[in-house]
Amino acid sequence: MTDTPKPRREQILDSASRLFSERGYHATSMRDLAGELGMQGGSLYAHISSKEELLIEIVNQASRQFDEALFTLRGDPRPADAKLREAMYRHIRVVADNMDSATVFFHEWKHLSPEAYDRVTGWRDTIDAFYRELITQGVQEGYFRPELDIKMTAYLVLSAVNWAYTWYRPGGTLAPRDVAEQFADMLLLGLRPAHAAQEAQP
Amino acid sequence: MTDTPKPRREQILDSASRLFSERGYHATSMRDLAGELGMQGGSLYAHISSKEELLIEIVNQASRQFDEALFTLRGDPRPADAKLREAMYRHIRVVADNMDSATVFFHEWKHLSPEAYDRVTGWRDTIDAFYRELITQGVQEGYFRPELDIKMTAYLVLSAVNWAYTWYRPGGTLAPRDVAEQFADMLLLGLRPAHAAQEAQP
DNA sequence: CCTACCGATCGGTAGG
DNA sequence: CCTACCGATCGGTAGG
């Protein structure tokens, strides 16, 4: 009695995520996608309405995951350094658990139609704002150095957690937690030994 | 007497860099590209032999710029922390001065044919190796903390300098030097104030 | 550098 | 979910 073949639609989205991430959105044809699922190109349209619908849904799915991971941290009472550590862990975990859709998210959002494009842009601003607020709070409370430029600090943190989509391999020895702990340690403590001499000049 | 219309070819490459970076390689048609230069689609083939040739040349150009910027630093006698600072500056400057081709380089190299694809992969490994050696040297000489994981540290540095292609705006107030100095300060010294208490537990 | 064109392939639809 | 097909557009070429 269920008219909507929901699992099939999810299979399509999974395959689309993989193909879009490997070959790119425009280089993936609907016939390629159908072939992966053992069907003919036209048959896809019994389950979806357009190619772009797939891209929109993949990108939205990824956005939602980041949202859920980070925004539940907003009211967290921990001190800012512990909170930053936790945020980085959650952020990297979303990337690691969704390598395909995360890759599509970072690479193919430019190909969205204007409305969806604007939504993604707005969402990015929200993530930026989250990290900037966290860092601002940390500076105010003395957990971070007062000389820090908030925007640049947020960019540095975002670089670390986002760029993971290019090198992280889910099957490997490093769990998302390991990556986050190491990155957080390096960012919080710095690469230089404690009490090291001033940087020598050339 | 010059049979090779060199300037025109460079115009084509510049336009291709811009269009490929904005729309992606596959979403840019040769007619789009020709239109930007006030010519007809077929006329492009008087100057180039294929669309992929354009992509290969753009990616190679970017690779060469990174190469030249970094590998002249190999024998530099400065201590590792100063060297890392200089490498980050040069790396970011290449990104900042070539936003279009850098974007194409990071996004579209997957669409290269196997030989060119392998060349880019090999080149990436070389850049990785450069940073790993620099960090290894720095640890050995005591400029960096001995607990550091070399690979992870290199990933963190590469994240910072590479991710700049997503947010840096060449016309703005931040010069590549400013970005590099700030990132290097944060990475070397850490976000936490000197002599700060241990991180509070949740 | 243009006109005119090639075969191939694209996203999507009709009708079953 | 398939067969058969639509108009549009693709990269590239011939001939000038």
mmCIF file of C-alpha atoms in Angstrom, chain A:
data_model
loop_
_atom_site.group_PDB
_atom_site.id
_atom_site.type_symbol
_atom_site.label_atom_id
_atom_site.label_comp_id
_atom_site.label_asym_id
_atom_site.label_seq_id
_atom_site.Cartn_x
_atom_site.Cartn_y
_atom_site.Cartn_z
ATOM 1 C CA MET A 1 0.000 0.000 0.000
ATOM 2 C CA THR A 2 3.023 2.272 0.053
ATOM 3 C CA ASP A 3 2.959 4.113 -3.239
ATOM 4 C CA THR A 4 6.268 5.856 -2.639
ATOM 5 C CA PRO A 5 9.257 3.574 -3.332
ATOM 6 C CA LYS A 6 11.355 5.359 -0.739
ATOM 7 C CA PRO A 7 14.336 3.009 -0.520
ATOM 8 C CA ARG A 8 14.844 3.203 -4.283
ATOM 9 C CA ARG A 9 14.992 6.962 -4.087
ATOM 10 C CA GLU A 10 17.664 6.744 -1.439
ATOM 11 C CA GLN A 11 19.642 4.344 -3.588
ATOM 12 C CA ILE A 12 19.487 6.888 -6.379
ATOM 13 C CA LEU A 13 20.684 9.639 -4.065
ATOM 14 C CA ASP A 14 23.545 7.503 -2.788
ATOM 15 C CA SER A 15 24.700 6.616 -6.262
ATOM 16 C CA ALA A 16 24.343 10.218 -7.352
ATOM 17 C CA SER A 17 26.460 11.360 -4.414
ATOM 18 C CA ARG A 18 29.180 8.935 -5.366
ATOM 19 C CA LEU A 19 29.151 9.755 -9.062
ATOM 20 C CA PHE A 20 28.852 13.514 -8.578
ATOM 21 C CA SER A 21 31.736 13.460 -6.116
ATOM 22 C CA GLU A 22 33.946 11.323 -8.360
ATOM 23 C CA ARG A 23 33.193 12.823 -11.767
ATOM 24 C CA GLY A 24 31.447 16.070 -10.986
ATOM 25 C CA TYR A 25 27.830 17.029 -11.522
ATOM 26 C CA HIS A 26 27.959 17.988 -15.167
ATOM 27 C CA ALA A 27 30.219 15.126 -16.150
ATOM 28 C CA THR A 28 27.743 12.608 -14.760
ATOM 29 C CA SER A 29 24.919 11.756 -17.142
ATOM 30 C CA MET A 30 21.562 10.462 -16.054
ATOM 31 C CA ARG A 31 22.312 7.362 -18.103
ATOM 32 C CA ASP A 32 25.511 6.810 -16.098
ATOM 33 C CA LEU A 33 23.491 7.083 -12.939
ATOM 34 C CA ALA A 34 20.750 4.773 -14.162
ATOM 35 C CA GLY A 35 23.356 2.242 -15.270
ATOM 36 C CA GLU A 36 24.765 2.080 -11.740
ATOM 37 C CA LEU A 37 21.337 1.027 -10.535
ATOM 38 C CA GLY A 38 20.625 -1.366 -13.384
ATOM 39 C CA MET A 39 17.956 0.702 -15.051
ATOM 40 C CA GLN A 40 17.420 2.767 -18.178
ATOM 41 C CA GLY A 41 17.945 6.518 -18.181
ATOM 42 C CA GLY A 42 14.320 7.458 -18.543
ATOM 43 C CA SER A 43 13.271 5.202 -15.692
ATOM 44 C CA LEU A 44 14.905 7.476 -13.148
ATOM 45 C CA TYR A 45 12.150 9.994 -13.703
ATOM 46 C CA ALA A 46 9.652 7.714 -12.048
ATOM 47 C CA HIS A 47 11.462 8.520 -8.813
ATOM 48 C CA ILE A 48 12.798 12.021 -9.283
ATOM 49 C CA SER A 49 11.774 15.046 -11.261
ATOM 50 C CA SER A 50 15.092 16.396 -12.466
ATOM 51 C CA LYS A 51 18.837 16.074 -12.263
ATOM 52 C CA GLU A 52 19.114 19.276 -10.307
ATOM 53 C CA GLU A 53 16.691 17.948 -7.715
ATOM 54 C CA LEU A 54 19.339 15.348 -6.910
ATOM 55 C CA LEU A 55 22.056 17.954 -6.490
ATOM 56 C CA ILE A 56 19.825 20.115 -4.315
ATOM 57 C CA GLU A 57 18.908 17.214 -2.078
ATOM 58 C CA ILE A 58 22.514 16.056 -1.666
ATOM 59 C CA VAL A 59 23.678 19.553 -0.785
ATOM 60 C CA ASN A 60 20.764 20.112 1.581
ATOM 61 C CA GLN A 61 21.435 16.815 3.289
ATOM 62 C CA ALA A 62 25.032 17.804 3.902
ATOM 63 C CA SER A 63 24.015 21.240 5.170
ATOM 64 C CA ARG A 64 21.578 19.693 7.598
ATOM 65 C CA GLN A 65 24.246 17.402 8.988
ATOM 66 C CA PHE A 66 26.608 20.279 9.680
ATOM 67 C CA ASP A 67 23.761 22.242 11.198
ATOM 68 C CA GLU A 68 22.732 19.507 13.582
ATOM 69 C CA ALA A 69 26.307 18.786 14.573
ATOM 70 C CA LEU A 70 27.275 22.349 15.364
ATOM 71 C CA PHE A 71 24.240 24.256 16.524
ATOM 72 C CA THR A 72 23.469 21.964 19.412
ATOM 73 C CA LEU A 73 26.803 23.238 20.722
ATOM 74 C CA ARG A 74 25.679 26.844 20.856
ATOM 75 C CA GLY A 75 24.466 26.788 24.438
ATOM 76 C CA ASP A 76 27.075 24.336 25.665
ATOM 77 C CA PRO A 77 28.496 25.510 29.019
ATOM 78 C CA ARG A 78 32.046 24.238 28.500
ATOM 79 C CA PRO A 79 34.905 26.722 28.231
ATOM 80 C CA ALA A 80 35.707 27.932 24.733
ATOM 81 C CA ASP A 81 38.806 25.810 24.181
ATOM 82 C CA ALA A 82 36.966 22.602 25.007
ATOM 83 C CA LYS A 83 34.051 23.782 22.901
ATOM 84 C CA LEU A 84 36.281 24.496 19.935
ATOM 85 C CA ARG A 85 37.764 21.038 20.286
ATOM 86 C CA GLU A 86 34.306 19.486 20.331
ATOM 87 C CA ALA A 87 33.112 21.578 17.381
ATOM 88 C CA MET A 88 36.115 20.510 15.330
ATOM 89 C CA TYR A 89 35.456 16.888 16.185
ATOM 90 C CA ARG A 90 31.825 17.082 15.143
ATOM 91 C CA HIS A 91 32.655 19.003 11.994
ATOM 92 C CA ILE A 92 35.298 16.506 10.908
ATOM 93 C CA ARG A 93 33.018 13.618 11.766
ATOM 94 C CA VAL A 94 30.343 14.950 9.434
ATOM 95 C CA VAL A 95 32.930 15.240 6.666
ATOM 96 C CA ALA A 96 34.340 11.780 7.377
ATOM 97 C CA ASP A 97 30.970 10.066 7.596
ATOM 98 C CA ASN A 98 29.727 11.717 4.417
ATOM 99 C CA MET A 99 32.771 11.959 2.206
ATOM 100 C CA ASP A 100 30.744 11.819 -1.012
ATOM 101 C CA SER A 101 28.067 14.350 -0.195
ATOM 102 C CA ALA A 102 30.611 16.562 1.563
ATOM 103 C CA THR A 103 32.717 16.577 -1.592
ATOM 104 C CA VAL A 104 29.652 17.376 -3.682
ATOM 105 C CA PHE A 105 28.776 20.076 -1.201
ATOM 106 C CA PHE A 106 32.183 21.747 -1.459
ATOM 107 C CA HIS A 107 32.610 21.339 -5.210
ATOM 108 C CA GLU A 108 29.267 21.484 -6.939
ATOM 109 C CA TRP A 109 27.213 24.067 -5.072
ATOM 110 C CA LYS A 110 28.178 26.628 -7.714
ATOM 111 C CA HIS A 111 26.025 24.767 -10.206
ATOM 112 C CA LEU A 112 22.835 25.202 -8.244
ATOM 113 C CA SER A 113 20.078 27.441 -9.554
ATOM 114 C CA PRO A 114 19.908 30.898 -7.945
ATOM 115 C CA GLU A 115 17.530 30.098 -5.069
ATOM 116 C CA ALA A 116 19.368 26.995 -3.919
ATOM 117 C CA TYR A 117 22.653 28.782 -4.506
ATOM 118 C CA ASP A 118 21.625 31.610 -2.191
ATOM 119 C CA ARG A 119 20.523 29.169 0.455
ATOM 120 C CA VAL A 120 23.921 27.507 0.469
ATOM 121 C CA THR A 121 25.693 30.850 0.610
ATOM 122 C CA GLY A 122 23.566 31.856 3.563
ATOM 123 C CA TRP A 123 24.253 28.588 5.264
ATOM 124 C CA ARG A 124 27.992 29.092 4.867
ATOM 125 C CA ASP A 125 27.690 32.480 6.513
ATOM 126 C CA THR A 126 25.928 30.837 9.426
ATOM 127 C CA ILE A 127 28.747 28.362 9.929
ATOM 128 C CA ASP A 128 31.274 31.186 9.723
ATOM 129 C CA ALA A 129 29.282 33.078 12.334
ATOM 130 C CA PHE A 130 29.201 30.065 14.611
ATOM 131 C CA TYR A 131 32.982 29.779 14.708
ATOM 132 C CA ARG A 132 33.476 33.522 15.010
ATOM 133 C CA GLU A 133 31.170 33.703 18.000
ATOM 134 C CA LEU A 134 32.898 30.783 19.618
ATOM 135 C CA ILE A 135 36.279 32.415 19.162
ATOM 136 C CA THR A 136 35.047 35.817 20.295
ATOM 137 C CA GLN A 137 33.678 34.242 23.421
ATOM 138 C CA GLY A 138 36.959 32.452 24.008
ATOM 139 C CA VAL A 139 38.953 35.629 23.684
ATOM 140 C CA GLN A 140 36.642 37.468 26.070
ATOM 141 C CA GLU A 141 36.877 34.717 28.631
ATOM 142 C CA GLY A 142 40.640 34.506 28.364
ATOM 143 C CA TYR A 143 40.880 31.066 26.793
ATOM 144 C CA PHE A 144 42.330 32.482 23.583
ATOM 145 C CA ARG A 145 44.952 35.146 23.044
ATOM 146 C CA PRO A 146 43.538 38.676 22.879
ATOM 147 C CA GLU A 147 45.633 39.633 19.829
ATOM 148 C CA LEU A 148 43.787 37.162 17.628
ATOM 149 C CA ASP A 149 41.911 38.425 14.605
ATOM 150 C CA ILE A 150 38.517 36.761 14.894
ATOM 151 C CA LYS A 151 37.876 36.350 11.191
ATOM 152 C CA MET A 152 41.312 34.988 10.435
ATOM 153 C CA THR A 153 41.151 32.591 13.347
ATOM 154 C CA ALA A 154 37.812 31.293 12.134
ATOM 155 C CA TYR A 155 39.235 30.865 8.633
ATOM 156 C CA LEU A 156 42.138 28.867 10.017
ATOM 157 C CA VAL A 157 39.878 26.535 11.962
ATOM 158 C CA LEU A 158 37.530 26.129 9.008
ATOM 159 C CA SER A 159 40.472 25.388 6.723
ATOM 160 C CA ALA A 160 41.551 22.526 8.925
ATOM 161 C CA VAL A 161 38.147 20.881 9.273
ATOM 162 C CA ASN A 162 36.921 21.474 5.734
ATOM 163 C CA TRP A 163 40.070 20.547 3.835
ATOM 164 C CA ALA A 164 39.825 17.089 5.388
ATOM 165 C CA TYR A 165 37.478 16.125 2.552
ATOM 166 C CA THR A 166 40.508 16.098 0.232
ATOM 167 C CA TRP A 167 42.734 13.729 2.169
ATOM 168 C CA TYR A 168 40.761 11.807 4.797
ATOM 169 C CA ARG A 169 40.216 8.110 4.051
ATOM 170 C CA PRO A 170 37.396 6.534 6.081
ATOM 171 C CA GLY A 171 38.837 3.030 6.097
ATOM 172 C CA GLY A 172 42.198 4.077 7.533
ATOM 173 C CA THR A 173 43.726 4.083 10.974
ATOM 174 C CA LEU A 174 42.726 7.629 11.862
ATOM 175 C CA ALA A 175 39.272 8.070 13.362
ATOM 176 C CA PRO A 176 37.627 11.500 13.118
ATOM 177 C CA ARG A 177 38.292 11.893 16.836
ATOM 178 C CA ASP A 178 42.041 11.387 16.319
ATOM 179 C CA VAL A 179 42.149 13.976 13.573
ATOM 180 C CA ALA A 180 40.206 16.480 15.639
ATOM 181 C CA GLU A 181 42.323 15.972 18.752
ATOM 182 C CA GLN A 182 45.553 16.392 16.861
ATOM 183 C CA PHE A 183 44.366 19.461 14.991
ATOM 184 C CA ALA A 184 42.960 21.003 18.160
ATOM 185 C CA ASP A 185 46.175 20.329 20.056
ATOM 186 C CA MET A 186 48.250 21.938 17.353
ATOM 187 C CA LEU A 187 45.948 24.930 17.045
ATOM 188 C CA LEU A 188 45.585 25.522 20.758
ATOM 189 C CA LEU A 189 49.179 24.924 21.794
ATOM 190 C CA GLY A 190 51.036 25.877 18.634
ATOM 191 C CA LEU A 191 53.780 24.046 16.800
ATOM 192 C CA ARG A 192 56.602 25.650 18.735
ATOM 193 C CA PRO A 193 57.871 24.198 21.994
ATOM 194 C CA ALA A 194 56.704 25.996 25.142
ATOM 195 C CA HIS A 195 58.978 28.860 26.212
ATOM 196 C CA ALA A 196 60.839 28.686 22.906
ATOM 197 C CA ALA A 197 63.070 31.545 21.900
ATOM 198 C CA GLN A 198 61.752 34.212 19.602
ATOM 199 C CA GLU A 199 61.841 33.326 15.946
ATOM 200 C CA ALA A 200 65.311 33.874 14.537
ATOM 201 C CA GLN A 201 65.489 36.426 11.769
ATOM 202 C CA PRO A 202 66.881 35.413 8.347
#
